[in-house]
Short mmCIF file of C-alpha atoms in Angstrom, two decimals:
data_model
loop_
_atom_site.label_atom_id
_atom_site.label_comp_id
_atom_site.label_asym_id
_atom_site.label_seq_id
_atom_site.Cartn_x
_atom_site.Cartn_y
_atom_site.Cartn_z
CA MET Q 1 48.96 56.97 9.24
CA TRP Q 2 48.76 54.32 11.84
CA PRO Q 3 48.22 55.58 15.46
CA TRP Q 4 51.39 53.93 16.59
CA LYS Q 5 54.47 52.21 15.26
CA PRO Q 6 55.48 48.91 16.81
CA ASN Q 7 58.92 48.27 18.00
CA ASN Q 8 60.80 45.05 18.85
CA ARG Q 9 60.02 45.48 22.47
CA SER Q 10 56.31 45.22 22.10
CA PRO Q 11 54.78 41.79 22.82
CA GLU Q 12 52.42 42.28 19.99
CA PHE Q 13 55.09 42.89 17.46
CA LYS Q 14 54.99 40.65 14.38
CA TYR Q 15 58.07 40.23 12.39
CA ALA Q 16 58.40 39.48 8.64
CA SER Q 17 61.28 39.43 6.18
CA ASP Q 18 62.99 42.67 5.39
CA ASN Q 19 61.10 43.00 2.07
CA SER Q 20 57.70 42.55 3.59
CA LYS Q 21 55.36 45.38 4.38
CA TYR Q 22 53.38 45.39 7.57
CA TYR Q 23 49.68 45.84 8.18
CA PRO Q 24 47.83 45.93 11.43
CA HIS Q 25 46.55 42.61 12.85
CA PRO Q 26 42.75 42.96 13.18
CA HIS Q 27 42.71 41.70 16.73
CA LEU Q 28 46.06 42.56 18.16
CA GLY Q 29 46.27 45.98 16.50
CA VAL Q 30 49.65 45.26 14.86
CA GLN Q 31 50.96 44.99 11.34
CA MET Q 32 50.73 41.68 9.30
CA PRO Q 33 52.88 40.51 6.32
CA LEU Q 34 51.48 41.36 2.88
CA ARG Q 35 52.15 37.81 1.77
CA MET Q 36 49.84 36.47 4.46
CA MET Q 37 47.16 38.94 3.46
CA TYR Q 38 47.42 37.68 -0.11
CA LEU Q 39 47.05 34.12 1.13
CA ILE Q 40 43.95 34.91 3.12
CA ALA Q 41 42.43 36.93 0.24
CA GLY Q 42 43.09 34.00 -2.08
CA CYS Q 43 41.37 31.56 0.25
CA LEU Q 44 38.41 33.92 0.54
CA CYS Q 45 38.08 34.22 -3.22
CA PHE Q 46 38.40 30.44 -3.70
CA GLY Q 47 35.61 29.89 -1.19
CA VAL Q 48 33.43 32.42 -2.91
CA LEU Q 49 33.99 30.73 -6.27
CA LEU Q 50 33.03 27.43 -4.74
CA ILE Q 51 29.85 28.90 -3.39
CA LEU Q 52 28.98 30.44 -6.68
CA LEU Q 53 29.62 27.15 -8.47
CA ASN Q 54 27.32 25.29 -6.06
CA ILE Q 55 24.63 27.88 -6.51
CA TYR Q 56 24.98 27.51 -10.29
CA GLN Q 57 24.78 23.70 -10.11
CA LEU Q 58 21.68 23.87 -7.76
CA ARG Q 59 19.96 26.28 -10.13
CA SER Q 60 20.78 24.03 -13.05
CA LEU Q 61 19.44 20.98 -11.21
CA LYS Q 62 16.36 22.93 -10.23
CA ALA Q 63 15.86 24.03 -13.90
CA ASP Q 64 16.21 20.37 -14.98
CA MET Q 65 13.59 19.36 -12.50
CA THR Q 66 10.99 22.04 -12.99
CA VAL Q 67 11.44 23.49 -16.47
CA GLY Q 68 10.63 21.41 -19.53
CA ASP Q 69 9.24 21.90 -22.97
CA PRO Q 70 5.50 22.40 -22.60
CA GLU Q 71 4.91 19.84 -25.32
CA PHE Q 72 7.50 17.25 -24.49
CA GLY Q 73 7.74 17.57 -20.75
CA SER Q 74 10.84 17.03 -18.62
CA SER Q 75 13.30 14.09 -18.11
CA SER Q 76 13.65 14.45 -14.35
CA ARG Q 77 13.57 11.01 -12.63
CA PRO Q 78 10.83 10.40 -9.88
CA ILE Q 79 11.83 10.19 -6.24
CA VAL Q 80 10.66 7.63 -3.72
CA TRP Q 81 10.91 8.24 0.00
CA ILE Q 82 11.22 4.98 2.00
CA ASN Q 83 9.92 5.89 5.40
CA ALA Q 84 10.75 2.99 7.66
CA LYS Q 85 12.92 1.97 10.64
CA ASN Q 86 16.03 -0.27 10.44
CA LEU Q 87 16.19 -0.26 6.65
CA ARG Q 88 19.66 -1.83 6.75
CA SER Q 89 18.10 -5.08 8.10
CA GLY Q 90 16.83 -5.66 4.56
CA TYR Q 91 13.15 -6.25 5.09
CA LEU Q 92 12.23 -3.71 2.33
CA ASN Q 93 15.00 -4.69 -0.09
CA HIS Q 94 12.49 -6.04 -2.68
CA VAL Q 95 10.42 -2.85 -2.45
CA MET Q 96 13.60 -0.76 -3.00
CA ALA Q 97 14.70 -2.94 -5.90
CA VAL Q 98 11.51 -2.63 -7.79
CA PHE Q 99 11.35 1.12 -7.39
CA SER Q 100 15.01 1.35 -8.58
CA ARG Q 101 14.22 -0.86 -11.65
CA THR Q 102 11.32 1.37 -12.61
CA GLY Q 103 13.41 4.50 -12.71
CA TYR Q 104 13.05 5.90 -9.13
CA VAL Q 105 15.75 7.75 -7.12
CA ARG Q 106 15.57 6.88 -3.47
CA THR Q 107 15.72 9.25 -0.53
CA GLU Q 108 15.47 8.74 3.24
CA ALA Q 109 15.26 12.42 4.03
CA LYS Q 110 12.11 13.92 5.53
CA SER Q 111 11.41 16.20 2.68
CA ARG Q 112 8.44 17.31 0.63
CA LEU Q 113 10.41 16.50 -2.53
CA PHE Q 114 9.06 13.05 -3.39
CA ASP Q 115 6.75 11.42 -5.79
CA VAL Q 116 5.96 8.35 -3.73
CA MET Q 117 6.30 7.84 -0.01
CA TRP Q 118 6.47 4.16 0.93
CA ALA Q 119 5.75 4.00 4.70
CA HIS Q 120 5.96 0.68 6.49
CA ASP Q 121 4.17 1.98 9.57
CA TYR Q 122 0.91 3.97 9.49
CA PRO Q 123 2.05 7.53 8.94
CA PHE Q 124 -0.98 9.57 9.81
CA ASN Q 125 -0.65 9.54 13.56
CA THR Q 126 2.84 11.02 13.54
CA GLU Q 127 4.61 14.38 12.98
CA LEU Q 128 4.12 13.79 9.24
CA LYS Q 129 0.39 14.30 9.38
CA GLN Q 130 0.46 17.98 8.70
CA MET Q 131 2.65 17.53 5.67
CA LEU Q 132 0.44 14.61 4.36
CA GLN Q 133 -2.63 16.92 4.67
CA SER Q 134 -1.21 19.16 1.91
CA LEU Q 135 0.25 16.88 -0.71
CA GLU Q 136 0.53 17.95 -4.28
CA PRO Q 137 -1.59 16.16 -6.88
CA HIS Q 138 1.27 14.07 -8.27
CA GLN Q 139 2.38 12.77 -4.83
CA LYS Q 140 1.28 9.30 -3.62
CA VAL Q 141 1.43 7.63 -0.25
CA ASN Q 142 1.09 3.85 0.20
CA HIS Q 143 -1.44 4.10 3.02
CA PHE Q 144 -5.02 5.50 3.42
CA PRO Q 145 -6.14 7.57 6.32
CA GLY Q 146 -8.57 5.46 8.26
CA SER Q 147 -7.37 2.08 6.93
CA GLY Q 148 -7.21 0.98 10.51
CA TYR Q 149 -10.95 0.40 10.34
CA ILE Q 150 -10.07 -2.62 8.21
CA THR Q 151 -6.63 -3.67 9.51
CA ASN Q 152 -7.39 -3.22 13.21
CA LYS Q 153 -8.24 -6.71 14.52
CA VAL Q 154 -10.96 -5.62 16.93
CA SER Q 155 -12.57 -3.28 14.46
CA LEU Q 156 -12.76 -6.02 11.86
CA ALA Q 157 -13.78 -8.96 14.15
CA VAL Q 158 -16.79 -7.38 15.85
CA ASN Q 159 -18.57 -6.33 12.70
CA HIS Q 160 -20.56 -9.53 12.40
CA PHE Q 161 -19.72 -10.42 8.89
CA PRO Q 162 -20.96 -13.89 8.00
CA PHE Q 163 -17.44 -14.89 6.93
CA ILE Q 164 -15.76 -13.78 10.21
CA PRO Q 165 -15.90 -16.09 13.28
CA PRO Q 166 -18.07 -14.56 16.09
CA ALA Q 167 -15.98 -12.31 18.39
CA PHE Q 168 -16.61 -10.52 21.67
CA VAL Q 169 -14.75 -7.60 23.22
CA ILE Q 170 -13.98 -8.34 26.90
CA PRO Q 171 -15.23 -7.27 29.33
CA LYS Q 172 -17.67 -5.05 27.44
CA ASP Q 173 -19.41 -7.90 25.68
CA SER Q 174 -19.04 -10.53 28.44
CA SER Q 175 -22.76 -11.13 28.80
CA ASN Q 176 -23.20 -11.74 25.11
CA PHE Q 177 -20.17 -14.06 25.21
CA LEU Q 178 -21.69 -16.13 28.01
CA GLU Q 179 -24.95 -16.35 26.11
CA GLU Q 180 -22.99 -17.67 23.08
CA VAL Q 181 -21.23 -20.23 25.28
CA LYS Q 182 -24.55 -21.32 26.79
CA ASN Q 183 -26.02 -22.00 23.31
CA TYR Q 184 -22.84 -23.62 21.90
CA PRO Q 185 -20.96 -25.17 24.81
CA ASN Q 186 -18.60 -27.20 22.59
CA LYS Q 187 -17.07 -24.27 20.82
CA MET Q 188 -13.36 -23.48 21.38
CA TRP Q 189 -12.10 -19.95 21.71
CA VAL Q 190 -8.96 -17.96 21.18
CA GLU Q 191 -7.85 -14.71 22.90
CA LYS Q 192 -6.63 -11.92 20.60
CA SER Q 193 -5.59 -8.36 20.82
CA ASN Q 194 -4.39 -5.64 18.48
CA ASN Q 195 -0.85 -5.72 19.90
CA HIS Q 196 -0.38 -9.41 20.14
CA ARG Q 197 0.12 -11.66 17.09
CA GLY Q 198 0.02 -15.10 18.68
CA ILE Q 199 -3.15 -16.99 19.54
CA HIS Q 200 -3.77 -19.83 21.92
CA ILE Q 201 -6.88 -21.99 22.30
CA LYS Q 202 -8.64 -21.79 25.59
CA SER Q 203 -11.70 -23.19 27.33
CA PHE Q 204 -14.29 -20.56 28.01
CA LYS Q 205 -13.72 -21.39 31.72
CA ASP Q 206 -10.05 -20.18 31.46
CA ILE Q 207 -11.03 -16.77 30.03
CA ASP Q 208 -10.99 -13.97 32.55
CA LEU Q 209 -14.11 -11.87 31.86
CA THR Q 210 -13.19 -9.16 34.32
CA LYS Q 211 -10.02 -8.06 32.69
CA GLY Q 212 -9.45 -6.59 29.34
CA SER Q 213 -9.98 -3.48 27.21
CA ASP Q 214 -11.33 -2.30 23.98
CA GLU Q 215 -8.24 -3.77 22.39
CA TYR Q 216 -8.84 -7.28 23.71
CA PHE Q 217 -11.36 -9.83 22.41
CA VAL Q 218 -12.14 -13.52 22.27
CA GLN Q 219 -13.08 -15.25 18.98
CA GLU Q 220 -14.50 -18.63 18.00
CA TYR Q 221 -11.90 -21.08 16.88
CA ILE Q 222 -12.79 -22.87 13.58
CA ALA Q 223 -12.23 -26.44 14.78
CA ASP Q 224 -12.69 -28.32 11.42
CA PRO Q 225 -10.26 -26.71 8.95
CA LEU Q 226 -9.67 -28.13 5.52
CA LEU Q 227 -6.42 -30.05 5.51
CA VAL Q 228 -3.82 -30.94 2.85
CA ASP Q 229 -1.83 -33.89 3.84
CA GLN Q 230 -3.06 -33.40 7.38
CA HIS Q 231 -1.75 -29.90 7.63
CA LYS Q 232 -3.81 -26.80 8.29
CA PHE Q 233 -3.16 -23.79 6.06
CA ASP Q 234 -4.11 -20.18 5.36
CA ILE Q 235 -4.42 -18.25 2.06
CA GLY Q 236 -3.18 -14.66 1.80
CA ILE Q 237 -4.66 -12.55 -0.93
CA TYR Q 238 -2.82 -9.24 -1.84
CA THR Q 239 -5.49 -6.53 -2.12
CA VAL Q 240 -5.17 -2.96 -3.21
CA LEU Q 241 -7.48 -0.03 -2.39
CA THR Q 242 -6.91 2.63 -5.09
CA SER Q 243 -9.92 4.95 -4.40
CA ILE Q 244 -12.67 5.77 -2.01
CA ASP Q 245 -15.77 7.78 -3.07
CA PRO Q 246 -15.93 6.10 -5.51
CA LEU Q 247 -14.65 2.80 -4.16
CA ARG Q 248 -12.22 0.77 -6.29
CA VAL Q 249 -10.57 -2.41 -4.99
CA TYR Q 250 -8.28 -4.93 -6.71
CA VAL Q 251 -6.85 -8.32 -5.80
CA TYR Q 252 -3.65 -9.88 -7.14
CA ASP Q 253 -5.22 -12.74 -9.11
CA LYS Q 254 -2.12 -14.48 -10.45
CA GLU Q 255 -0.60 -15.75 -7.07
CA VAL Q 256 -1.45 -16.04 -3.46
CA LEU Q 257 0.63 -16.73 -0.32
CA ILE Q 258 -0.14 -20.19 0.99
CA ARG Q 259 1.33 -21.15 4.38
CA PHE Q 260 1.04 -24.54 6.07
CA CYS Q 261 1.43 -25.29 9.71
CA ASP Q 262 4.58 -27.11 10.62
CA ALA Q 263 2.91 -29.98 12.48
CA VAL Q 264 0.10 -32.31 11.31
CA TYR Q 265 -3.33 -31.40 12.67
CA TYR Q 266 -4.37 -34.80 14.13
CA PRO Q 267 -4.25 -36.01 16.80
CA PHE Q 268 -5.29 -32.56 17.88
CA ASP Q 269 -3.56 -30.96 20.84
CA PRO Q 270 -4.50 -27.36 21.84
CA GLU Q 271 -1.21 -27.07 23.68
CA ASN Q 272 0.79 -27.53 20.49
CA GLU Q 273 0.32 -24.26 18.56
CA LYS Q 274 2.31 -25.66 15.63
CA LYS Q 275 -0.67 -27.72 14.72
CA TYR Q 276 -3.11 -24.80 14.22
CA VAL Q 277 -1.08 -21.49 14.17
CA VAL Q 278 0.82 -20.33 11.09
CA GLY Q 279 4.00 -18.68 12.40
CA ASP Q 280 6.86 -16.87 10.69
CA GLU Q 281 8.51 -20.21 10.03
CA TYR Q 282 5.85 -22.14 8.08
CA THR Q 283 5.82 -25.10 5.61
CA GLN Q 284 5.76 -24.23 1.89
CA PRO Q 285 3.20 -25.95 -0.37
CA TRP Q 286 5.89 -27.84 -2.31
CA GLU Q 287 7.08 -29.42 0.88
CA LEU Q 288 3.98 -31.49 1.13
CA PRO Q 289 3.86 -34.91 -0.66
CA SER Q 290 0.71 -34.27 -2.57
CA LEU Q 291 2.02 -30.92 -4.09
CA LYS Q 292 5.78 -31.64 -4.39
CA THR Q 293 5.69 -33.40 -7.72
CA LEU Q 294 3.37 -30.78 -9.25
CA TRP Q 295 5.65 -28.09 -8.18
CA LYS Q 296 8.84 -29.70 -9.54
CA LYS Q 297 7.49 -30.85 -12.91
CA GLY Q 298 4.89 -28.38 -13.81
CA LYS Q 299 6.41 -25.07 -12.63
CA TYR Q 300 3.01 -24.17 -11.31
CA SER Q 301 2.29 -21.22 -9.05
CA ARG Q 302 1.17 -21.69 -5.47
CA LYS Q 303 -2.41 -20.85 -6.52
CA MET Q 304 -2.37 -23.23 -9.36
CA LEU Q 305 -1.04 -26.01 -7.10
CA LEU Q 306 -3.94 -25.48 -4.68
CA ASN Q 307 -6.46 -25.30 -7.56
CA ILE Q 308 -5.27 -28.53 -9.02
CA TYR Q 309 -5.27 -30.38 -5.70
CA LEU Q 310 -8.74 -29.17 -4.73
CA LYS Q 311 -10.19 -30.00 -8.08
CA GLN Q 312 -8.78 -33.50 -7.77
CA GLN Q 313 -10.65 -33.69 -4.40
CA GLY Q 314 -13.88 -32.64 -6.20
CA LYS Q 315 -13.94 -29.13 -4.64
CA ASP Q 316 -15.61 -26.16 -6.27
CA VAL Q 317 -12.51 -23.90 -6.74
CA GLU Q 318 -14.28 -21.15 -8.68
CA LYS Q 319 -16.82 -20.67 -5.85
CA MET Q 320 -14.09 -20.54 -3.21
CA TRP Q 321 -12.17 -17.70 -4.95
CA ASN Q 322 -15.45 -15.95 -5.65
CA ASP Q 323 -16.45 -16.09 -1.99
CA MET Q 324 -13.07 -14.69 -0.91
CA TYR Q 325 -13.28 -11.82 -3.42
CA LYS Q 326 -16.88 -11.15 -2.34
CA ALA Q 327 -15.82 -10.97 1.30
CA ILE Q 328 -13.01 -8.49 0.51
CA ALA Q 329 -15.39 -6.26 -1.38
CA GLU Q 330 -17.95 -6.39 1.46
CA VAL Q 331 -15.38 -5.38 4.03
CA TYR Q 332 -14.39 -2.31 2.05
CA LEU Q 333 -17.90 -1.46 1.16
CA ARG Q 334 -18.91 -1.56 4.88
CA LYS Q 335 -15.93 0.48 6.03
CA GLU Q 336 -15.87 3.06 3.21
CA PRO Q 337 -18.00 5.66 5.05
CA ASP Q 338 -15.53 5.63 8.02
CA MET Q 339 -12.54 5.98 5.61
CA ILE Q 340 -14.28 8.88 3.83
CA SER Q 341 -14.67 10.64 7.13
CA ALA Q 342 -10.99 9.94 8.08
CA VAL Q 343 -9.70 11.45 4.80
CA SER Q 344 -11.95 14.58 5.03
CA SER Q 345 -9.17 16.61 6.67
CA TYR Q 346 -6.73 15.94 3.84
CA ARG Q 347 -6.47 17.96 0.58
CA SER Q 348 -7.48 14.98 -1.52
CA SER Q 349 -8.11 11.31 -1.23
CA ARG Q 350 -6.51 10.77 -4.66
CA ASN Q 351 -3.04 10.95 -3.07
CA PHE Q 352 -3.37 7.54 -1.32
CA PHE Q 353 -3.31 3.88 -2.20
CA GLU Q 354 -2.87 0.88 0.00
CA MET Q 355 -1.84 -2.82 -0.39
CA VAL Q 356 -2.81 -5.19 2.39
CA ARG Q 357 -3.14 -8.85 2.74
CA PHE Q 358 -6.36 -10.66 3.58
CA ASP Q 359 -5.76 -13.95 5.36
CA PHE Q 360 -8.39 -16.68 4.91
CA ILE Q 361 -8.82 -20.23 6.01
CA LEU Q 362 -11.24 -22.87 4.67
CA ASP Q 363 -13.29 -25.29 6.85
CA ALA Q 364 -13.97 -28.89 5.85
CA ASP Q 365 -17.08 -27.82 4.01
CA MET Q 366 -15.15 -25.27 1.94
CA LYS Q 367 -16.68 -22.32 3.70
CA VAL Q 368 -14.45 -19.26 3.56
CA TRP Q 369 -13.34 -17.57 6.85
CA LEU Q 370 -11.53 -14.30 7.08
CA MET Q 371 -8.99 -14.32 9.94
CA GLU Q 372 -7.31 -10.88 9.68
CA VAL Q 373 -6.06 -8.14 7.32
CA ASN Q 374 -2.40 -7.20 7.48
CA MET Q 375 -1.68 -3.49 7.00
CA SER Q 376 1.96 -3.85 5.96
CA PRO Q 377 2.32 -7.50 4.81
CA ASN Q 378 5.71 -9.06 4.94
CA LEU Q 379 7.58 -8.54 1.70
CA SER Q 380 10.86 -9.98 2.82
CA SER Q 381 12.23 -13.28 1.53
CA ALA Q 382 14.86 -13.54 4.32
CA SER Q 383 13.22 -16.60 5.84
CA HIS Q 384 11.83 -18.02 2.57
CA LYS Q 385 13.97 -17.40 -0.41
CA GLU Q 386 11.47 -18.82 -2.75
CA ASN Q 387 9.13 -15.93 -2.09
CA LYS Q 388 11.42 -13.32 -3.77
CA LEU Q 389 9.89 -13.60 -7.21
CA MET Q 390 6.34 -13.46 -5.92
CA TYR Q 391 6.96 -10.39 -3.76
CA GLU Q 392 8.72 -8.54 -6.61
CA GLN Q 393 5.99 -9.34 -9.07
CA VAL Q 394 3.31 -8.22 -6.65
CA ILE Q 395 5.16 -4.96 -5.96
CA PHE Q 396 5.85 -4.35 -9.68
CA ASN Q 397 2.18 -4.91 -10.64
CA LEU Q 398 0.99 -2.76 -7.75
CA LEU Q 399 3.14 0.24 -8.94
CA GLY Q 400 1.73 -0.09 -12.39
CA LEU Q 401 -1.84 -0.38 -11.13
CA VAL Q 402 -1.63 2.75 -9.03
CA GLY Q 403 0.08 4.73 -11.86
CA VAL Q 404 3.48 5.49 -10.18
CA ALA Q 405 5.47 3.21 -12.43
CA THR Q 406 4.29 4.47 -15.82
CA LYS Q 407 6.19 4.09 -19.10
CA LEU Q 408 7.21 7.71 -18.88
CA ASP Q 409 10.88 8.27 -17.93
CA HIS Q 410 10.18 11.07 -15.42
CA SER Q 411 8.01 12.21 -12.55
CA LEU Q 412 4.35 12.84 -13.20
CA LYS Q 413 4.96 16.19 -11.59
CA TYR Q 414 6.66 17.40 -14.76
CA SER Q 415 4.27 15.77 -17.23
CA SER Q 416 3.00 18.15 -19.90
CA PRO Q 417 -0.68 18.44 -20.79
CA ALA Q 418 0.11 16.57 -23.97
CA GLU Q 419 1.58 13.70 -22.11
CA LYS Q 420 -1.37 13.48 -19.76
CA ASP Q 421 -3.73 13.35 -22.74
CA MET Q 422 -1.55 10.69 -24.29
CA LEU Q 423 -1.99 8.48 -21.26
CA VAL Q 424 -5.78 9.06 -21.08
CA SER Q 425 -8.04 11.67 -22.64
CA ASP Q 426 -11.66 12.46 -22.41
CA HIS Q 427 -12.20 10.66 -25.75
CA ASP Q 428 -10.98 7.33 -24.18
CA THR Q 429 -13.57 7.31 -21.45
CA GLN Q 430 -16.69 8.22 -23.35
CA VAL Q 431 -19.47 5.66 -23.67
CA LEU Q 432 -23.18 5.53 -24.71
CA ASP Q 433 -22.67 7.52 -27.96
CA GLU Q 434 -26.14 6.81 -29.17
CA VAL Q 435 -27.70 7.88 -25.84
CA CYS Q 436 -25.66 10.98 -25.37
CA THR Q 437 -26.61 12.31 -28.88
CA SER Q 438 -30.31 11.80 -28.25
CA LYS Q 439 -32.65 14.81 -27.96
CA GLU Q 440 -33.21 14.12 -24.22
CA CYS Q 441 -29.57 14.21 -23.34
CA SER Q 442 -28.83 17.12 -25.66
CA ARG Q 443 -31.35 19.26 -23.68
CA ASP Q 444 -30.43 18.54 -20.11
CA CYS Q 445 -28.84 16.04 -17.81
CA TYR Q 446 -31.75 15.16 -15.50
CA ASP Q 447 -32.55 11.86 -17.15
CA GLU Q 448 -30.57 9.07 -15.43
CA LYS Q 449 -29.51 7.58 -18.77
CA CYS Q 450 -27.61 10.75 -19.60
CA ARG Q 451 -25.51 10.59 -16.40
CA LEU Q 452 -22.38 9.39 -18.23
CA CYS Q 453 -22.53 11.86 -21.07
CA TYR Q 454 -19.53 14.21 -21.08
CA PRO Q 455 -21.55 17.49 -20.60
CA CYS Q 456 -23.37 15.89 -17.64
CA LEU Q 457 -20.19 14.91 -15.78
CA ARG Q 458 -18.61 17.20 -13.15
CA GLU Q 459 -14.92 17.77 -13.37
CA THR Q 460 -14.18 15.57 -10.35
CA GLU Q 461 -16.16 12.78 -11.86
CA ARG Q 462 -14.20 13.04 -15.17
CA GLU Q 463 -11.05 12.87 -13.16
CA PHE Q 464 -11.93 9.66 -11.29
CA ILE Q 465 -13.23 8.04 -14.41
CA LYS Q 466 -9.87 8.78 -16.08
CA ALA Q 467 -8.10 7.25 -13.03
CA ALA Q 468 -10.24 4.13 -13.24
CA TYR Q 469 -9.41 3.92 -17.00
CA LEU Q 470 -5.66 3.98 -16.36
CA GLU Q 471 -5.91 1.51 -13.52
CA HIS Q 472 -7.67 -0.93 -15.83
CA LYS Q 473 -5.03 -0.46 -18.53
CA HIS Q 474 -2.12 -0.80 -16.12
CA ARG Q 475 -3.52 -3.35 -13.74
CA GLY Q 476 -1.27 -6.15 -14.78
CA GLU Q 477 -2.16 -9.30 -12.82
CA PHE Q 478 -4.53 -7.49 -10.52
CA ARG Q 479 -8.29 -7.94 -10.97
CA ARG Q 480 -11.09 -5.70 -9.87
CA VAL Q 481 -13.43 -6.89 -7.10
CA TYR Q 482 -15.18 -3.60 -6.51
CA PRO Q 483 -17.08 -2.32 -8.50
CA PRO Q 484 -18.12 -5.93 -8.90
CA PRO Q 485 -17.10 -7.91 -11.96
CA LEU Q 486 -19.80 -8.15 -14.68
CA THR Q 487 -21.00 -10.55 -17.33
CA HIS Q 488 -20.69 -9.37 -20.97
CA ALA Q 489 -24.35 -8.46 -20.68
CA GLY Q 490 -23.49 -6.04 -17.98
CA ASP Q 491 -25.09 -7.82 -15.06
CA THR Q 492 -23.36 -8.10 -11.76
CA ARG Q 493 -21.99 -11.51 -11.17
CA LYS Q 494 -23.97 -13.76 -8.75
CA GLY Q 495 -22.86 -13.40 -5.26
CA SER Q 496 -21.26 -9.95 -5.67
CA PRO Q 497 -22.18 -7.43 -2.96
CA ALA Q 498 -24.92 -4.91 -3.60
CA LEU Q 499 -23.99 -1.51 -4.82
CA SER Q 500 -23.41 1.25 -2.31
CA LEU Q 501 -25.96 4.02 -2.21
CA SER Q 502 -23.14 6.58 -2.71
CA SER Q 503 -23.73 8.44 -5.89
CA SER Q 504 -20.13 8.27 -6.91
CA ASN Q 505 -20.13 4.47 -6.49
CA GLN Q 506 -23.34 4.29 -8.48
CA LEU Q 507 -21.75 6.32 -11.26
CA MET Q 508 -18.51 4.32 -11.22
CA ALA Q 509 -20.41 0.98 -11.51
CA GLN Q 510 -22.50 2.41 -14.33
CA TRP Q 511 -19.41 3.41 -16.22
CA PHE Q 512 -17.76 -0.02 -15.91
CA LYS Q 513 -21.05 -1.57 -17.01
CA ALA Q 514 -21.20 0.64 -20.11
CA MET Q 515 -17.50 -0.14 -20.90
CA CYS Q 516 -18.19 -3.84 -20.41
CA GLN Q 517 -21.01 -3.71 -22.98
CA CYS Q 518 -18.49 -2.35 -25.50
CA ASP Q 519 -15.50 -4.51 -24.64
CA MET Q 520 -15.53 -7.79 -22.74
CA SER Q 521 -12.12 -6.98 -21.11
CA TRP Q 522 -13.82 -4.34 -19.00
CA CYS Q 523 -16.23 -6.85 -17.48
CA VAL Q 524 -13.74 -8.30 -14.99
#
């Protein structure tokens, strides 16, 4: 029985129709209509059913993502996380389009559930670092820890490469700078910093040697650039680092970015930066008289246009490209120890790849000069619509090279052992059959010639050899610059950088050489 019976005088009294029963209100301590109780109970039941349905759907989705036939794998689509600011501005539209066309589902959520993270900015100095230090084997990120050793302007400029104009950090290297000025009083100089894109020619007398920082430097200006129709230009080569320890570097060989200054070079005026600085708004190759007809009639690429023009001028085009590729390889070879150190706090260096753009100019004597390396090169055709095809082809070939756009219809996370063997097995990577079956190699692995034999390889070495095999098979229009290209005889091409003393680099080069001796396609 209820402790009290309400009457019509009570302010808490709740009235219903004569046929209704009364129940106490949970807060007011009064009776409620049975009809209202049924309504509330129905709503609660409906809510519970919705929750159960959602749980069922989530479990089904999870099962679809994680459970597959051990032989045939799963059909779950891979996920790309585009980690960038202001995505709606469209500067990564081509990146997102290519990922979509290759079967990826895109997310912008900060979640561990991704196969590829495409970060526009360097992600390792952010709150993401801890997550990136514990990536799963199938996950890939489009930057390398320590890549700033190459893309940082100061770090690159002051390394005294023969293909980089002399540079001096101010004020730290002021005395050396003054000595250079004394020996070469006619040189012109530009001021640069890591945070400033523009350059302006200055006389050494106008350079303040008392102000500056480790981020500020002066660099010699190359005063006699090679010109086409009186326009100075630079050449951008898309370059991909796929591995360190061992080092593997590729360049996009089919096409390059060629940008001409808007104003003619002569008569030279250091106050007019349009004569010597390539800005965001630049002149395209086909806008120049000497290249316009070739572009319209021949459907030539930018690279082919430049090759044809330079050959007509009697220039050694093959040497020019070889010098650029050699310079790229030397930069990575010099900086590899720093990058190995930077990646040491991460679970594996195999989770990372990186595409940058090396920007070169040529002087009148066809000497190659490296100006800078862009960490996240522009891939937007908003200002230059004609660049759309080039950017999308570069991205598409890049994803194939690094193995994130395979011909499988699902994430590599859910690949079965059979699928992985189908892509590349230990049988595919074996070389030196006669050597490896010899008595010496059958007994032990101490002989250097037995180094590539399967029993002599450590598991980590077998894995990076398999990765190199897949890169070669899926490289598309990319070409290897390190390990250096070889002749069919297996000799390093003339002018290529010397091999690193790293044992993994030695082994990698030895494997490519052995593959080259069996098949010419592996030589380059």
